[in-house]
Amino acid sequence: MEEAKAETKLLNKYGFHVRPSTQFMQKARDFKSDITVEVEDMTADGKSIMQLMALGAMQDSVVRITDKGDDAEEAVATLVALIQSRFGGID
């Protein structure tokens, strides 16, 4: 089983609010692997909008993404790119 990890900062103005959390969850669900998102000392299932929003991650928060599964590298790269794109410019 493949494992991939990455860290990035949330660049969008309001962090993981409803729309970015929804986009992240939808992208995460495109992959078979298990995706975990960590912000500070809190952890969330990357495929759960409620858990993502509960992280309370705001702009400039460091987000750690860990993925375990056959498509882990692709999933982490895709999710990091989504965050770095400011979720397509959504603030």
Short mmCIF file of N, CA, C and O in Angstrom, two decimals:
data_model
loop_
_atom_site.label_atom_id
_atom_site.label_comp_id
_atom_site.label_asym_id
_atom_site.label_seq_id
_atom_site.Cartn_x
_atom_site.Cartn_y
_atom_site.Cartn_z
N MET A 1 0.84 -1.19 0.00
CA MET A 1 0.00 0.00 0.00
C MET A 1 0.88 1.24 0.00
O MET A 1 1.81 1.36 0.79
N GLU A 2 0.59 2.13 -0.89
CA GLU A 2 1.35 3.37 -1.05
C GLU A 2 0.93 4.39 0.01
O GLU A 2 -0.22 4.43 0.43
N GLU A 3 1.87 5.22 0.46
CA GLU A 3 1.55 6.32 1.38
C GLU A 3 2.19 7.59 0.86
O GLU A 3 3.32 7.57 0.37
N ALA A 4 1.45 8.68 0.94
CA ALA A 4 1.96 9.97 0.51
C ALA A 4 1.57 11.02 1.54
O ALA A 4 0.50 10.92 2.16
N LYS A 5 2.45 12.01 1.72
CA LYS A 5 2.19 13.10 2.66
C LYS A 5 2.62 14.41 2.04
O LYS A 5 3.56 14.44 1.25
N ALA A 6 1.95 15.49 2.45
CA ALA A 6 2.35 16.82 2.01
C ALA A 6 1.81 17.85 2.98
O ALA A 6 0.83 17.60 3.70
N GLU A 7 2.48 19.00 3.01
CA GLU A 7 2.02 20.14 3.80
C GLU A 7 1.86 21.33 2.88
O GLU A 7 2.66 21.51 1.96
N THR A 8 0.86 22.14 3.15
CA THR A 8 0.67 23.38 2.41
C THR A 8 -0.09 24.35 3.31
O THR A 8 -0.64 23.94 4.33
N LYS A 9 -0.09 25.60 2.93
CA LYS A 9 -0.85 26.61 3.68
C LYS A 9 -2.15 26.90 2.98
O LYS A 9 -2.23 26.92 1.75
N LEU A 10 -3.18 27.17 3.77
CA LEU A 10 -4.44 27.64 3.20
C LEU A 10 -4.25 29.08 2.77
O LEU A 10 -3.87 29.92 3.59
N LEU A 11 -4.48 29.37 1.52
CA LEU A 11 -4.25 30.70 0.99
C LEU A 11 -5.52 31.53 0.86
O LEU A 11 -5.45 32.76 0.83
N ASN A 12 -6.67 30.85 0.78
CA ASN A 12 -7.90 31.60 0.61
C ASN A 12 -8.28 32.32 1.90
O ASN A 12 -7.94 31.90 3.00
N LYS A 13 -8.97 33.42 1.75
CA LYS A 13 -9.23 34.35 2.86
C LYS A 13 -9.93 33.73 4.06
O LYS A 13 -9.62 34.06 5.20
N TYR A 14 -10.89 32.84 3.83
CA TYR A 14 -11.70 32.33 4.94
C TYR A 14 -11.44 30.86 5.28
O TYR A 14 -12.20 30.24 6.01
N GLY A 15 -10.38 30.28 4.73
CA GLY A 15 -10.02 28.91 5.10
C GLY A 15 -11.02 27.87 4.66
O GLY A 15 -11.66 27.99 3.61
N PHE A 16 -11.17 26.83 5.48
CA PHE A 16 -12.07 25.71 5.16
C PHE A 16 -13.51 26.04 5.55
O PHE A 16 -14.07 25.44 6.45
N HIS A 17 -14.12 27.00 4.86
CA HIS A 17 -15.54 27.23 5.09
C HIS A 17 -16.32 26.30 4.17
O HIS A 17 -15.75 25.37 3.59
N VAL A 18 -17.60 26.48 4.02
CA VAL A 18 -18.46 25.50 3.34
C VAL A 18 -18.00 25.17 1.92
O VAL A 18 -17.82 23.99 1.58
N ARG A 19 -17.83 26.16 1.08
CA ARG A 19 -17.49 25.86 -0.32
C ARG A 19 -16.13 25.19 -0.49
O ARG A 19 -16.04 24.17 -1.18
N PRO A 20 -15.07 25.70 0.13
CA PRO A 20 -13.79 24.99 -0.01
C PRO A 20 -13.82 23.57 0.59
O PRO A 20 -13.25 22.65 0.02
N SER A 21 -14.49 23.42 1.71
CA SER A 21 -14.60 22.09 2.31
C SER A 21 -15.34 21.14 1.38
O SER A 21 -14.96 19.97 1.24
N THR A 22 -16.37 21.65 0.74
CA THR A 22 -17.14 20.83 -0.21
C THR A 22 -16.27 20.44 -1.39
O THR A 22 -16.26 19.27 -1.80
N GLN A 23 -15.52 21.39 -1.94
CA GLN A 23 -14.64 21.09 -3.07
C GLN A 23 -13.59 20.06 -2.69
O GLN A 23 -13.31 19.12 -3.44
N PHE A 24 -12.99 20.23 -1.51
CA PHE A 24 -11.96 19.29 -1.05
C PHE A 24 -12.56 17.90 -0.91
O PHE A 24 -12.00 16.92 -1.40
N MET A 25 -13.70 17.81 -0.26
CA MET A 25 -14.36 16.52 -0.05
C MET A 25 -14.69 15.85 -1.38
O MET A 25 -14.46 14.65 -1.56
N GLN A 26 -15.23 16.62 -2.33
CA GLN A 26 -15.60 16.05 -3.62
C GLN A 26 -14.37 15.51 -4.36
O GLN A 26 -14.43 14.43 -4.94
N LYS A 27 -13.27 16.26 -4.34
CA LYS A 27 -12.04 15.79 -4.97
C LYS A 27 -11.51 14.55 -4.26
O LYS A 27 -11.09 13.59 -4.89
N ALA A 28 -11.53 14.57 -2.92
CA ALA A 28 -11.02 13.45 -2.13
C ALA A 28 -11.81 12.17 -2.44
O ALA A 28 -11.23 11.08 -2.50
N ARG A 29 -13.10 12.32 -2.66
CA ARG A 29 -13.94 11.15 -2.94
C ARG A 29 -13.70 10.56 -4.32
O ARG A 29 -14.18 9.47 -4.61
N ASP A 30 -12.95 11.26 -5.17
CA ASP A 30 -12.58 10.72 -6.48
C ASP A 30 -11.53 9.62 -6.35
O ASP A 30 -11.26 8.90 -7.30
N PHE A 31 -10.93 9.51 -5.16
CA PHE A 31 -9.84 8.56 -4.95
C PHE A 31 -10.27 7.44 -4.01
O PHE A 31 -11.10 7.65 -3.13
N LYS A 32 -9.68 6.27 -4.21
CA LYS A 32 -10.03 5.09 -3.40
C LYS A 32 -9.36 5.11 -2.04
O LYS A 32 -9.82 4.48 -1.11
N SER A 33 -8.24 5.82 -1.93
CA SER A 33 -7.42 5.77 -0.73
C SER A 33 -8.03 6.51 0.45
O SER A 33 -8.99 7.27 0.31
N ASP A 34 -7.44 6.28 1.62
CA ASP A 34 -7.87 6.93 2.86
C ASP A 34 -7.10 8.23 3.03
O ASP A 34 -5.87 8.22 3.10
N ILE A 35 -7.82 9.33 3.12
CA ILE A 35 -7.21 10.65 3.18
C ILE A 35 -7.47 11.28 4.54
O ILE A 35 -8.61 11.38 4.98
N THR A 36 -6.39 11.70 5.18
CA THR A 36 -6.48 12.35 6.49
C THR A 36 -5.94 13.77 6.36
O THR A 36 -4.92 13.99 5.71
N VAL A 37 -6.64 14.71 6.99
CA VAL A 37 -6.23 16.11 6.98
C VAL A 37 -5.98 16.53 8.42
O VAL A 37 -6.81 16.30 9.29
N GLU A 38 -4.81 17.15 8.66
CA GLU A 38 -4.47 17.62 10.00
C GLU A 38 -4.20 19.11 9.98
O GLU A 38 -3.53 19.61 9.07
N VAL A 39 -4.74 19.80 10.97
CA VAL A 39 -4.45 21.21 11.19
C VAL A 39 -4.19 21.35 12.68
O VAL A 39 -5.05 21.00 13.50
N GLU A 40 -2.98 21.81 13.01
CA GLU A 40 -2.52 21.88 14.40
C GLU A 40 -2.68 20.51 15.04
O GLU A 40 -2.13 19.55 14.54
N ASP A 41 -3.47 20.37 16.09
CA ASP A 41 -3.60 19.07 16.76
C ASP A 41 -4.91 18.38 16.44
O ASP A 41 -5.30 17.44 17.12
N MET A 42 -5.60 18.84 15.41
CA MET A 42 -6.89 18.23 15.04
C MET A 42 -6.74 17.45 13.74
O MET A 42 -5.98 17.83 12.85
N THR A 43 -7.50 16.35 13.65
CA THR A 43 -7.46 15.47 12.48
C THR A 43 -8.86 15.27 11.94
O THR A 43 -9.82 15.17 12.70
N ALA A 44 -8.97 15.20 10.61
CA ALA A 44 -10.26 14.99 9.97
C ALA A 44 -10.13 13.99 8.83
O ALA A 44 -9.07 13.87 8.21
N ASP A 45 -11.21 13.31 8.55
CA ASP A 45 -11.33 12.47 7.37
C ASP A 45 -11.51 13.41 6.19
O ASP A 45 -12.44 14.23 6.18
N GLY A 46 -10.65 13.33 5.20
CA GLY A 46 -10.71 14.22 4.05
C GLY A 46 -11.94 14.04 3.19
O GLY A 46 -12.21 14.86 2.31
N LYS A 47 -12.71 13.00 3.46
CA LYS A 47 -13.93 12.75 2.69
C LYS A 47 -15.19 13.13 3.47
O LYS A 47 -16.29 12.80 3.07
N SER A 48 -15.01 13.84 4.58
CA SER A 48 -16.14 14.25 5.44
C SER A 48 -16.19 15.77 5.54
O SER A 48 -15.33 16.39 6.18
N ILE A 49 -17.19 16.39 4.95
CA ILE A 49 -17.31 17.85 4.99
C ILE A 49 -17.45 18.36 6.42
O ILE A 49 -16.85 19.37 6.79
N MET A 50 -18.18 17.65 7.24
CA MET A 50 -18.37 18.10 8.63
C MET A 50 -17.05 18.08 9.40
O MET A 50 -16.75 19.00 10.15
N GLN A 51 -16.26 17.03 9.21
CA GLN A 51 -14.98 16.95 9.89
C GLN A 51 -14.01 18.02 9.38
O GLN A 51 -13.26 18.62 10.15
N LEU A 52 -14.02 18.27 8.07
CA LEU A 52 -13.15 19.31 7.51
C LEU A 52 -13.51 20.68 8.08
O LEU A 52 -12.63 21.44 8.48
N MET A 53 -14.78 21.00 8.13
CA MET A 53 -15.21 22.29 8.66
C MET A 53 -14.92 22.41 10.15
O MET A 53 -14.59 23.48 10.64
N ALA A 54 -14.99 21.29 10.86
CA ALA A 54 -14.73 21.29 12.31
C ALA A 54 -13.27 21.59 12.64
O ALA A 54 -12.96 21.97 13.77
N LEU A 55 -12.37 21.47 11.66
CA LEU A 55 -10.97 21.80 11.89
C LEU A 55 -10.79 23.28 12.22
O LEU A 55 -9.83 23.65 12.89
N GLY A 56 -11.71 24.11 11.73
CA GLY A 56 -11.61 25.54 11.99
C GLY A 56 -10.40 26.17 11.34
O GLY A 56 -9.89 27.19 11.81
N ALA A 57 -9.92 25.59 10.25
CA ALA A 57 -8.71 26.07 9.59
C ALA A 57 -8.98 27.39 8.87
O ALA A 57 -9.92 27.50 8.09
N MET A 58 -8.15 28.37 9.17
CA MET A 58 -8.29 29.70 8.58
C MET A 58 -7.11 29.97 7.65
O MET A 58 -6.19 29.18 7.55
N GLN A 59 -7.14 31.14 7.00
CA GLN A 59 -6.06 31.54 6.10
C GLN A 59 -4.72 31.42 6.82
O GLN A 59 -4.61 31.76 8.01
N ASP A 60 -3.74 30.92 6.13
CA ASP A 60 -2.36 30.71 6.61
C ASP A 60 -2.20 29.52 7.55
O ASP A 60 -1.10 29.28 8.04
N SER A 61 -3.28 28.78 7.82
CA SER A 61 -3.13 27.55 8.59
C SER A 61 -2.32 26.55 7.77
O SER A 61 -2.47 26.45 6.56
N VAL A 62 -1.44 25.80 8.45
CA VAL A 62 -0.69 24.74 7.78
C VAL A 62 -1.55 23.48 7.78
O VAL A 62 -2.03 23.04 8.82
N VAL A 63 -1.76 22.94 6.60
CA VAL A 63 -2.59 21.76 6.41
C VAL A 63 -1.67 20.60 6.02
O VAL A 63 -0.88 20.72 5.08
N ARG A 64 -1.78 19.49 6.76
CA ARG A 64 -1.02 18.29 6.45
C ARG A 64 -1.99 17.25 5.89
O ARG A 64 -2.99 16.94 6.53
N ILE A 65 -1.67 16.75 4.74
CA ILE A 65 -2.50 15.75 4.08
C ILE A 65 -1.72 14.44 4.06
O ILE A 65 -0.58 14.40 3.60
N THR A 66 -2.33 13.38 4.57
CA THR A 66 -1.73 12.05 4.54
C THR A 66 -2.71 11.13 3.82
O THR A 66 -3.91 11.18 4.07
N ASP A 67 -2.17 10.32 2.95
CA ASP A 67 -3.01 9.45 2.15
C ASP A 67 -2.39 8.06 2.09
O ASP A 67 -1.19 7.93 1.89
N LYS A 68 -3.22 7.06 2.29
CA LYS A 68 -2.77 5.67 2.21
C LYS A 68 -3.66 4.93 1.23
O LYS A 68 -4.87 4.88 1.41
N GLY A 69 -3.05 4.38 0.21
CA GLY A 69 -3.80 3.62 -0.78
C GLY A 69 -3.07 3.58 -2.10
O GLY A 69 -2.01 4.18 -2.27
N ASP A 70 -3.64 2.88 -3.05
CA ASP A 70 -2.99 2.68 -4.34
C ASP A 70 -2.84 3.97 -5.15
O ASP A 70 -1.96 4.07 -5.99
N ASP A 71 -3.70 4.95 -4.90
CA ASP A 71 -3.64 6.20 -5.66
C ASP A 71 -3.21 7.38 -4.77
O ASP A 71 -3.54 8.53 -5.04
N ALA A 72 -2.45 7.09 -3.72
CA ALA A 72 -2.09 8.09 -2.72
C ALA A 72 -1.32 9.27 -3.31
O ALA A 72 -1.63 10.43 -3.01
N GLU A 73 -0.30 9.02 -4.12
CA GLU A 73 0.51 10.10 -4.68
C GLU A 73 -0.35 11.06 -5.51
O GLU A 73 -0.24 12.28 -5.37
N GLU A 74 -1.17 10.51 -6.37
CA GLU A 74 -2.03 11.33 -7.22
C GLU A 74 -3.04 12.11 -6.38
O GLU A 74 -3.29 13.29 -6.63
N ALA A 75 -3.61 11.47 -5.37
CA ALA A 75 -4.60 12.14 -4.52
C ALA A 75 -3.99 13.32 -3.78
O ALA A 75 -4.55 14.43 -3.79
N VAL A 76 -2.83 13.12 -3.17
CA VAL A 76 -2.19 14.20 -2.41
C VAL A 76 -1.82 15.34 -3.35
O VAL A 76 -2.06 16.51 -3.05
N ALA A 77 -1.26 15.03 -4.50
CA ALA A 77 -0.89 16.08 -5.46
C ALA A 77 -2.10 16.88 -5.91
O ALA A 77 -2.06 18.11 -5.99
N THR A 78 -3.20 16.21 -6.16
CA THR A 78 -4.44 16.87 -6.60
C THR A 78 -4.99 17.77 -5.51
O THR A 78 -5.40 18.91 -5.77
N LEU A 79 -5.00 17.28 -4.27
CA LEU A 79 -5.57 18.05 -3.16
C LEU A 79 -4.69 19.25 -2.79
O LEU A 79 -5.20 20.33 -2.48
N VAL A 80 -3.39 19.09 -2.85
CA VAL A 80 -2.47 20.21 -2.60
C VAL A 80 -2.68 21.28 -3.68
O VAL A 80 -2.76 22.47 -3.38
N ALA A 81 -2.78 20.85 -4.92
CA ALA A 81 -3.01 21.80 -6.03
C ALA A 81 -4.31 22.56 -5.83
O ALA A 81 -4.39 23.77 -6.10
N LEU A 82 -5.35 21.87 -5.37
CA LEU A 82 -6.64 22.53 -5.11
C LEU A 82 -6.49 23.61 -4.05
O LEU A 82 -6.98 24.74 -4.22
N ILE A 83 -5.81 23.29 -2.97
CA ILE A 83 -5.61 24.27 -1.89
C ILE A 83 -4.77 25.44 -2.41
O ILE A 83 -5.10 26.61 -2.16
N GLN A 84 -3.70 25.15 -3.13
CA GLN A 84 -2.82 26.21 -3.62
C GLN A 84 -3.48 27.09 -4.68
O GLN A 84 -3.08 28.23 -4.87
N SER A 85 -4.52 26.58 -5.32
CA SER A 85 -5.27 27.39 -6.30
C SER A 85 -6.30 28.28 -5.62
O SER A 85 -7.07 28.94 -6.30
N ARG A 86 -6.29 28.26 -4.26
CA ARG A 86 -7.29 28.98 -3.48
C ARG A 86 -8.70 28.47 -3.85
O ARG A 86 -9.63 29.22 -3.95
N PHE A 87 -8.78 27.15 -4.07
CA PHE A 87 -10.04 26.50 -4.40
C PHE A 87 -10.69 27.15 -5.63
O PHE A 87 -11.87 27.40 -5.67
N GLY A 88 -9.84 27.45 -6.61
CA GLY A 88 -10.33 28.06 -7.84
C GLY A 88 -10.64 29.55 -7.67
O GLY A 88 -11.39 30.12 -8.45
N GLY A 89 -10.07 30.17 -6.65
CA GLY A 89 -10.28 31.60 -6.44
C GLY A 89 -11.41 31.94 -5.50
O GLY A 89 -11.77 33.10 -5.34
N ILE A 90 -11.99 30.93 -4.84
CA ILE A 90 -13.07 31.19 -3.88
C ILE A 90 -12.46 31.73 -2.60
O ILE A 90 -11.54 31.16 -2.05
N ASP A 91 -12.99 32.83 -2.13
CA ASP A 91 -12.57 33.34 -0.82
C ASP A 91 -13.73 33.19 0.11
O ASP A 91 -13.70 32.90 1.22
#
